[in-house]
mmCIF file of C-alpha atoms in Angstrom:
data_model
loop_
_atom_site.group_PDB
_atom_site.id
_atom_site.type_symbol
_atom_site.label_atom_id
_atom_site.label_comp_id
_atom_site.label_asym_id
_atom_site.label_seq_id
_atom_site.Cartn_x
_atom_site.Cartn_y
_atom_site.Cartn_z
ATOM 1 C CA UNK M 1 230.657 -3.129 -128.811
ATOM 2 C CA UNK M 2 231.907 -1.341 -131.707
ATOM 3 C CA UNK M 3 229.779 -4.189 -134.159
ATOM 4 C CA UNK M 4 226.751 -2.982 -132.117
ATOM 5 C CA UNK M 5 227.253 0.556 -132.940
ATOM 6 C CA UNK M 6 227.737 -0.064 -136.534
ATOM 7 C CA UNK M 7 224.625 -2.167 -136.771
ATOM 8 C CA UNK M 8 222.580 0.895 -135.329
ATOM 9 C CA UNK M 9 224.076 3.259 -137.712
ATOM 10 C CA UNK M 10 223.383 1.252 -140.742
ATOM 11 C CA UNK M 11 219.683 1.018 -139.660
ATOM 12 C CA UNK M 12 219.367 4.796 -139.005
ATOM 13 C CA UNK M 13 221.330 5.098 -143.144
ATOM 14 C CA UNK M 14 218.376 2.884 -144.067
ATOM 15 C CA UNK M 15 215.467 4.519 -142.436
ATOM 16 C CA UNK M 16 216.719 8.143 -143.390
ATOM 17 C CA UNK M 17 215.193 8.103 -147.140
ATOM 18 C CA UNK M 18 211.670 6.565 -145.516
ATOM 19 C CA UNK M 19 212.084 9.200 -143.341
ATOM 20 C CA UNK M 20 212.561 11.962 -145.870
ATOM 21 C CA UNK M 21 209.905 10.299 -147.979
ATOM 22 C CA UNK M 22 207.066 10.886 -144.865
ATOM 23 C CA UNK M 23 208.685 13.973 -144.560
ATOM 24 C CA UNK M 24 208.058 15.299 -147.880
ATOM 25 C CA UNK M 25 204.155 13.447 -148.538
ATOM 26 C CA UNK M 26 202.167 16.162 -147.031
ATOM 27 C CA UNK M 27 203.698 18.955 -149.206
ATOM 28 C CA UNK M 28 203.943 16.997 -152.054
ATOM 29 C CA UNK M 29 199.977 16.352 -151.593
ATOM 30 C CA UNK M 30 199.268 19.944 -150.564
ATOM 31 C CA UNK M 31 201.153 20.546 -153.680
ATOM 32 C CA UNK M 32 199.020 18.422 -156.046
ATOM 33 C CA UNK M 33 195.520 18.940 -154.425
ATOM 34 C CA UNK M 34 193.296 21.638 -156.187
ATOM 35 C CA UNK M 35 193.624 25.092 -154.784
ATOM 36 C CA UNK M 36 190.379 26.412 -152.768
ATOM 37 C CA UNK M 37 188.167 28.834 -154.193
ATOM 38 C CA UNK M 38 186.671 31.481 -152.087
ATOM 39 C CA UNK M 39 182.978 31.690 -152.053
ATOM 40 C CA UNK M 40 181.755 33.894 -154.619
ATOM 41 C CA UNK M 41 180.507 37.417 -152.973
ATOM 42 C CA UNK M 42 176.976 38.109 -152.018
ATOM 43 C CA UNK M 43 175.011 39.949 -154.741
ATOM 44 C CA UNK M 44 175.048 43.523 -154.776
ATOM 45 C CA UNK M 45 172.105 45.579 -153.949
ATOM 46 C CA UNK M 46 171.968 47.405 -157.342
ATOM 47 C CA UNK M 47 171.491 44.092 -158.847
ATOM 48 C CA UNK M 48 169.292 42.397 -156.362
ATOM 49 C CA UNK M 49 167.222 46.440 -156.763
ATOM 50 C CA UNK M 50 166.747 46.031 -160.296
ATOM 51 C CA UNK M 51 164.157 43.839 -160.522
ATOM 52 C CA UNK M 52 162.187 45.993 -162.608
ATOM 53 C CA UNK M 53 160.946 49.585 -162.802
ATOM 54 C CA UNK M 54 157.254 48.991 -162.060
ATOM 55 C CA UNK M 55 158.222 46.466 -159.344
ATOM 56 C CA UNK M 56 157.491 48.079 -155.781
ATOM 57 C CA UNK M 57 160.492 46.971 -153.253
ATOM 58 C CA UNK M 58 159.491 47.097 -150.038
ATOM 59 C CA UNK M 59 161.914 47.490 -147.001
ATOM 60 C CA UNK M 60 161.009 45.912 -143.687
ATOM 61 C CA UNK M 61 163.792 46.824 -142.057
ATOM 62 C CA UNK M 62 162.954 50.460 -140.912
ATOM 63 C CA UNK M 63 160.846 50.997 -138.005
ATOM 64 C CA UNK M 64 157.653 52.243 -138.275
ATOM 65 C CA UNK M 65 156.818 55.111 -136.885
ATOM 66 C CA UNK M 66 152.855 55.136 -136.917
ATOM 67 C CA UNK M 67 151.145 51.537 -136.829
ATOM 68 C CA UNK M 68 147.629 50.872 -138.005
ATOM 69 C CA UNK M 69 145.729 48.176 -136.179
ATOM 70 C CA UNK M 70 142.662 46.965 -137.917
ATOM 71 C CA UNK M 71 140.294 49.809 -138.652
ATOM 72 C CA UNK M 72 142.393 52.167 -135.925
ATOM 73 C CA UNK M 73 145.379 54.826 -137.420
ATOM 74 C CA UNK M 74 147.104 56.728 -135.350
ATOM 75 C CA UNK M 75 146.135 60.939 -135.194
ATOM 76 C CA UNK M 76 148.801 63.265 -134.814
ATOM 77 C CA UNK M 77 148.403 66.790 -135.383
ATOM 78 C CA UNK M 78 150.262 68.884 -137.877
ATOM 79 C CA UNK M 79 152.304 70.634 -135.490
ATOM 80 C CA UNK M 80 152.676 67.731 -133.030
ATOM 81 C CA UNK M 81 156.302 66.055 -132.628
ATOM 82 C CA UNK M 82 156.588 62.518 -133.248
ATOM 83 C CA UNK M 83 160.405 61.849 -132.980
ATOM 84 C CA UNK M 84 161.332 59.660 -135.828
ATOM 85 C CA UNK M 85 162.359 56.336 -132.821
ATOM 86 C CA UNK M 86 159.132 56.268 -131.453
ATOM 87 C CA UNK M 87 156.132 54.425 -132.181
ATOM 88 C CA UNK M 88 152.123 55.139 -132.323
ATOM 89 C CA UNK M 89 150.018 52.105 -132.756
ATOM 90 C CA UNK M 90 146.661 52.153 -133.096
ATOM 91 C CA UNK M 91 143.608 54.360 -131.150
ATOM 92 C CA UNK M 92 146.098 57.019 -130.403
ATOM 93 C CA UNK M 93 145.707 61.004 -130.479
ATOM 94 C CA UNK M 94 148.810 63.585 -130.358
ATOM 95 C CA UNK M 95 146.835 66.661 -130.038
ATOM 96 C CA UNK M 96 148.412 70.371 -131.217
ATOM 97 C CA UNK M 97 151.883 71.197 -129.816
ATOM 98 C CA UNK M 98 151.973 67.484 -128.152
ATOM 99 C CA UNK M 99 155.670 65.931 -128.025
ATOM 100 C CA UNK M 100 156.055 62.289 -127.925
ATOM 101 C CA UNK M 101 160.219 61.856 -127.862
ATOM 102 C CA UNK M 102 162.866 59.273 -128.943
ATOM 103 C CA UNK M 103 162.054 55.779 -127.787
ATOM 104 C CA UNK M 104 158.306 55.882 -126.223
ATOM 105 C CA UNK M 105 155.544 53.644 -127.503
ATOM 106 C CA UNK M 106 152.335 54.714 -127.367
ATOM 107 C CA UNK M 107 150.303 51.185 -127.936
ATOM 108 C CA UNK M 108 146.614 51.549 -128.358
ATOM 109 C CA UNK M 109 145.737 48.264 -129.481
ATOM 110 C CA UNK M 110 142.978 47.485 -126.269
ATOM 111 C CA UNK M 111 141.831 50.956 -125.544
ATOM 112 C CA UNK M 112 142.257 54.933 -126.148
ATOM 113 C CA UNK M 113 145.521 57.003 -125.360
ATOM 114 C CA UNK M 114 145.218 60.797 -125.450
ATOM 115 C CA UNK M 115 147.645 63.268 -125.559
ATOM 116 C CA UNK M 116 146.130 66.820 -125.228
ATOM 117 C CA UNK M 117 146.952 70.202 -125.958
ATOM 118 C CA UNK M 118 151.041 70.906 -125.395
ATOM 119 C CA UNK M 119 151.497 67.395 -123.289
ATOM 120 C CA UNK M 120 154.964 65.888 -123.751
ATOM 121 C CA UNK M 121 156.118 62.684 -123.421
ATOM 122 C CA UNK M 122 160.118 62.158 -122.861
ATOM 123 C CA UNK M 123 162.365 59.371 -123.626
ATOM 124 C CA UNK M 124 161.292 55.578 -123.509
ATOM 125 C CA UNK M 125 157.940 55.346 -121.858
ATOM 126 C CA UNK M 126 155.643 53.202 -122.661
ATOM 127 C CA UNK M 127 151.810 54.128 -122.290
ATOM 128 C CA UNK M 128 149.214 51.308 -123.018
ATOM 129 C CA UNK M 129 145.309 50.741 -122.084
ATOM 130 C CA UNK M 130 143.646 47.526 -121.013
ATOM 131 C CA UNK M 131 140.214 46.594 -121.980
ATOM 132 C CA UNK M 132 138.546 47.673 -118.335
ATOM 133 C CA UNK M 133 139.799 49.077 -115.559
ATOM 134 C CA UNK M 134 139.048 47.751 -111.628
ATOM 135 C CA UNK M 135 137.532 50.654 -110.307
ATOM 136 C CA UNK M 136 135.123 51.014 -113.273
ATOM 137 C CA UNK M 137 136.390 54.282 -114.250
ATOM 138 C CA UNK M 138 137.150 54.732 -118.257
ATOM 139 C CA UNK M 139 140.186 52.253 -118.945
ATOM 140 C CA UNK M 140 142.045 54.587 -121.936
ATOM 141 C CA UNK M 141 144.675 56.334 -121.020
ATOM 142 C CA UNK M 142 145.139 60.159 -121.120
ATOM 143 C CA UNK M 143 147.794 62.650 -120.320
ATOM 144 C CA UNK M 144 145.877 65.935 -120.488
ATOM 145 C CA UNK M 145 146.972 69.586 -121.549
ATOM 146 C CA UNK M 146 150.557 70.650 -120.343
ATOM 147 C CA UNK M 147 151.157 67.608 -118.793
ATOM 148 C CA UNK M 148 154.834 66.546 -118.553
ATOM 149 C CA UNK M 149 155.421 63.059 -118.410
ATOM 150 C CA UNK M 150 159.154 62.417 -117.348
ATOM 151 C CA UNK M 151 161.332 59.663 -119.340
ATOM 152 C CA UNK M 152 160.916 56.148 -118.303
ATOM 153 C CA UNK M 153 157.596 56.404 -117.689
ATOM 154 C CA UNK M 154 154.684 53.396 -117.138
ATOM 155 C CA UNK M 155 151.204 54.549 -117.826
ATOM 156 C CA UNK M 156 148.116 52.173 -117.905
ATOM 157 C CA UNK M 157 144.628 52.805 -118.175
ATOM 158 C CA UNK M 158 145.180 56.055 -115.914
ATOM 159 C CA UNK M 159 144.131 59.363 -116.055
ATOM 160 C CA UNK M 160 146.005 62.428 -115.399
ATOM 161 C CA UNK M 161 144.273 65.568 -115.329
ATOM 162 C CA UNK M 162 145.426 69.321 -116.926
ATOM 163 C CA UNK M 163 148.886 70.753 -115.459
ATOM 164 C CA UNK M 164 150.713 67.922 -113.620
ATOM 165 C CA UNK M 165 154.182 66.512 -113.913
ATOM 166 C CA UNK M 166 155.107 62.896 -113.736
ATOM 167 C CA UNK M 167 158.490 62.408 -112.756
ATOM 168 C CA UNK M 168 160.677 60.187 -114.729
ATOM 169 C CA UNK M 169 160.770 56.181 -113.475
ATOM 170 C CA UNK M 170 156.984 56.234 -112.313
ATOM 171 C CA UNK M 171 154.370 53.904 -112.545
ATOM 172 C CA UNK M 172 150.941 54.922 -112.720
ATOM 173 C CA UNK M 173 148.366 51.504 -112.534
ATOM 174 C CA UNK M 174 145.128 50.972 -113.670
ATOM 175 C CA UNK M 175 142.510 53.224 -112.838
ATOM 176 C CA UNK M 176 144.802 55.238 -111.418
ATOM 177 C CA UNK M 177 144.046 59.121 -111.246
ATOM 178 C CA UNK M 178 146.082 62.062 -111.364
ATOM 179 C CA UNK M 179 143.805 65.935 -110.410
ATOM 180 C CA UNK M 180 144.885 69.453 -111.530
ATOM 181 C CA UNK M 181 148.234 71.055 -110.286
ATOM 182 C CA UNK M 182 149.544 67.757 -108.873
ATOM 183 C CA UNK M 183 153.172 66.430 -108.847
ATOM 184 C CA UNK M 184 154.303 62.991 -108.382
ATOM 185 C CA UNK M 185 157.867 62.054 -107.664
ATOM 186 C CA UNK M 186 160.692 60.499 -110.146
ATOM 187 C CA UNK M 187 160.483 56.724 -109.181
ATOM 188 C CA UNK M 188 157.078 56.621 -107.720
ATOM 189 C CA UNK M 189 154.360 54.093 -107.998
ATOM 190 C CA UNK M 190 150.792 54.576 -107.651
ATOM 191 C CA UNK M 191 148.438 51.379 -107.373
ATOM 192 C CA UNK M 192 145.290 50.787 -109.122
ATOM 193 C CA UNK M 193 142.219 52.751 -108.266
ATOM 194 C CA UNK M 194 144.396 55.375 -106.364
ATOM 195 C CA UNK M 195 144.151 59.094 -106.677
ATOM 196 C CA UNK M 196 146.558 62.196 -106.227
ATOM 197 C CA UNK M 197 144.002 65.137 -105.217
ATOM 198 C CA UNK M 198 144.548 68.550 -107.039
ATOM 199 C CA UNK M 199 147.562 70.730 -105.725
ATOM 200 C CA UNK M 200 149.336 67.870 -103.349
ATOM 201 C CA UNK M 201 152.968 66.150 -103.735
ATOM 202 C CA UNK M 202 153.397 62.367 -103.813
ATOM 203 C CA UNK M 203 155.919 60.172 -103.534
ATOM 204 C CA UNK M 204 156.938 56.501 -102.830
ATOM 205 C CA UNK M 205 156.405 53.510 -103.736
ATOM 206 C CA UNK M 206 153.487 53.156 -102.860
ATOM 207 C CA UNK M 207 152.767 56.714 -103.228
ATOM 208 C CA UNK M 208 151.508 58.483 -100.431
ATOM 209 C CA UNK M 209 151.017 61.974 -99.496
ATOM 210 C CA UNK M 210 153.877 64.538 -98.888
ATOM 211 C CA UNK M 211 152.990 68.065 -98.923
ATOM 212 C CA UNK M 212 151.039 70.911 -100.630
ATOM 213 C CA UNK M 213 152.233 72.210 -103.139
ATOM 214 C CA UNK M 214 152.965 76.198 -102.944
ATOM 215 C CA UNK M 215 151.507 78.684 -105.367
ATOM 216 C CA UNK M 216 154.980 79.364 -107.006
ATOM 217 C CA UNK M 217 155.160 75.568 -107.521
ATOM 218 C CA UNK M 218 151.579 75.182 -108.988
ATOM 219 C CA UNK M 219 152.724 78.472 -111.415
ATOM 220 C CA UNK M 220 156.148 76.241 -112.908
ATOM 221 C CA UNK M 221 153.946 73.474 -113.674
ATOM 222 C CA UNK M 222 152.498 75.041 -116.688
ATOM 223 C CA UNK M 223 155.849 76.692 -117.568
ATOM 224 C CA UNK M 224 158.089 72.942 -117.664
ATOM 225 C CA UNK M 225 155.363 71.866 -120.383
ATOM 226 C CA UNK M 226 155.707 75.263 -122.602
ATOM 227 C CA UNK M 227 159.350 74.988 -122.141
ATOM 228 C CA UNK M 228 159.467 71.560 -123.518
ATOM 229 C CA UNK M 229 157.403 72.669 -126.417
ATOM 230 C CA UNK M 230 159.908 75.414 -127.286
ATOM 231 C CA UNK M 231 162.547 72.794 -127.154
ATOM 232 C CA UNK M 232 160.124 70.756 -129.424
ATOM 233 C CA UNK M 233 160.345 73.279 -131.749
ATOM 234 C CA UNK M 234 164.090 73.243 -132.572
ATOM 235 C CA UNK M 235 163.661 69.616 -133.049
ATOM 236 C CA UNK M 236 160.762 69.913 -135.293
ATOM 237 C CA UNK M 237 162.301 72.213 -137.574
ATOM 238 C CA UNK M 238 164.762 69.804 -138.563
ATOM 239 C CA UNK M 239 162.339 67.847 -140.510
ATOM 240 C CA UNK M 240 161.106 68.472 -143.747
ATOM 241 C CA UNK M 241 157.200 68.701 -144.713
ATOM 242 C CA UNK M 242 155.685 66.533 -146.981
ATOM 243 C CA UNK M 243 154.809 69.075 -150.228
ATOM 244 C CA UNK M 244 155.250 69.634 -153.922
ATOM 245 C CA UNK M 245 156.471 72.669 -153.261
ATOM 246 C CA UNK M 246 159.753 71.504 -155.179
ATOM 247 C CA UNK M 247 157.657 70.503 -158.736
ATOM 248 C CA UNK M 248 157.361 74.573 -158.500
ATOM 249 C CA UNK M 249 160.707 75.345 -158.057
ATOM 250 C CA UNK M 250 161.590 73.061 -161.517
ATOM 251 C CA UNK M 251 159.164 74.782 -163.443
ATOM 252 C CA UNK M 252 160.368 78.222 -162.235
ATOM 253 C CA UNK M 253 163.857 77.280 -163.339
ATOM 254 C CA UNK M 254 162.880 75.653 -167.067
ATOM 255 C CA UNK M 255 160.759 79.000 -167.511
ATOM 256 C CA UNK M 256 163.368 81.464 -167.022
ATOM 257 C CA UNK M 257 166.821 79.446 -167.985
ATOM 258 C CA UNK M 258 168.042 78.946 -164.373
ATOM 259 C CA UNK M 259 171.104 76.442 -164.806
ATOM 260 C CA UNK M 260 170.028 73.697 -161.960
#
């Protein structure tokens, strides 16, 4: 028994410096391998900008706000509101004191869209035009003078006629047609070929006739689109106009010794 137990101790005195020796390999190689360099950092854009001063950089990763297709630019009036997020591609016309707000596309790359006189169109809609309509009626689209077209808004190849309001989340097909002093409801749908006569309510999906309208409601229908435009205003003022107005301003100052 006891020359058992010293033959098992001896072996574990003999395997202890083969043990320390595994022990000790991976540091000693960790120790002795090359350290790892980091990758060298990306190039900075001053350097990658300076590829010359008569070298035109151009940046495609802005969005454009106005898109010319073909032979087609976009029109917007002077004092029409484009918000800087949406886009206008194409045969498309923002008549004066027109609003078209953050997020809607206007794409006019089949047909017409008009927006008349004091129209406004709110957050993410999207209004396109195909190349014919059903019913035979003109397939471009146009929202009409003080029209207010709520946010979320689907308009194709439709027409909708002076003073009505579109409520936000509606759908409006082709050949679709909207008459004077009409209102249709936030989440409504209206099929191709299908027309709201003047002064009536819709609603539904499909729409379908609700009420007339009063003649205090018929008044407010005018009033929501100037409203808008007075809101349009704040927002427009917040953007510069393109001028040389400032070249002036330097000359002024080297003239008469203004410190800049």
């Amino acid at each position: 028994m006891a020359a058992a137990s010293l033959s098992r101790l001896s072996r574990r005195v003999a395997a202890a410096p083969s043990l320390r020796r595994l022990l000790s390999t991976p540091a000693a190689a960790s120790s002795a391998s090359p350290a790892v360099q980091s990758p060298p950092p990306p190039p900075s854009a001053a350097g990658t900008a300076a590829a010359g001063p008569d070298r035109v950089r151009w940046d495609y990763r802005g969005q454009r706000q106005l898109v010319p297709l073909g032979q087609w630019m976009p029109k917007v009036a002077v004092d029409a509101y484009v918000a800087p997020e949406a886009v206008l591609a194409g045969q498309v016309t923002v008549y004066d004191g027109a609003s078209v707000w953050s997020g809607s596309v206007l794409r006019g790359d089949l047909n017409k869209i008009t927006l008349g006189f004091c129209a406004n169109v709110q957050e993410r809609c999207v209004l396109h035009a195909a190349w014919s309509a059903p019913t035979g009626l003109p397939a471009e689209t146009l929202v009409d003078r003080y029209v207010t077209v709520g946010a979320y808004c689907l308009l194709r190849s439709c027409t909708i006629e002076p003073e009505c309001i579109i409520g936000q989340h509606s759908i409006l097909m082709e050949g679709s047609l909207v008459e004077t002093n009409s209102i249709l409801e936030a989440g409504s749908v209206l099929p191709p070929g299908r027309r709201i006569p003047t002064g009536e309510l819709w609603a539904g999906n499909p729409a379908r006739f609700v009420r007339k309208l009063t003649n205090e409601e018929i008044m407010e229908i005018p009033k929501l689109a100037v409203a808008i435009n007075d809101l349009m205003q704040s927002h427009f003022s917040e953007f510069l106009p393109y001028s040389t107005a400032y070249l002036e301003v330097e000359k002024l100052k080297k003239s008469f010794s203004i410190p800049l």
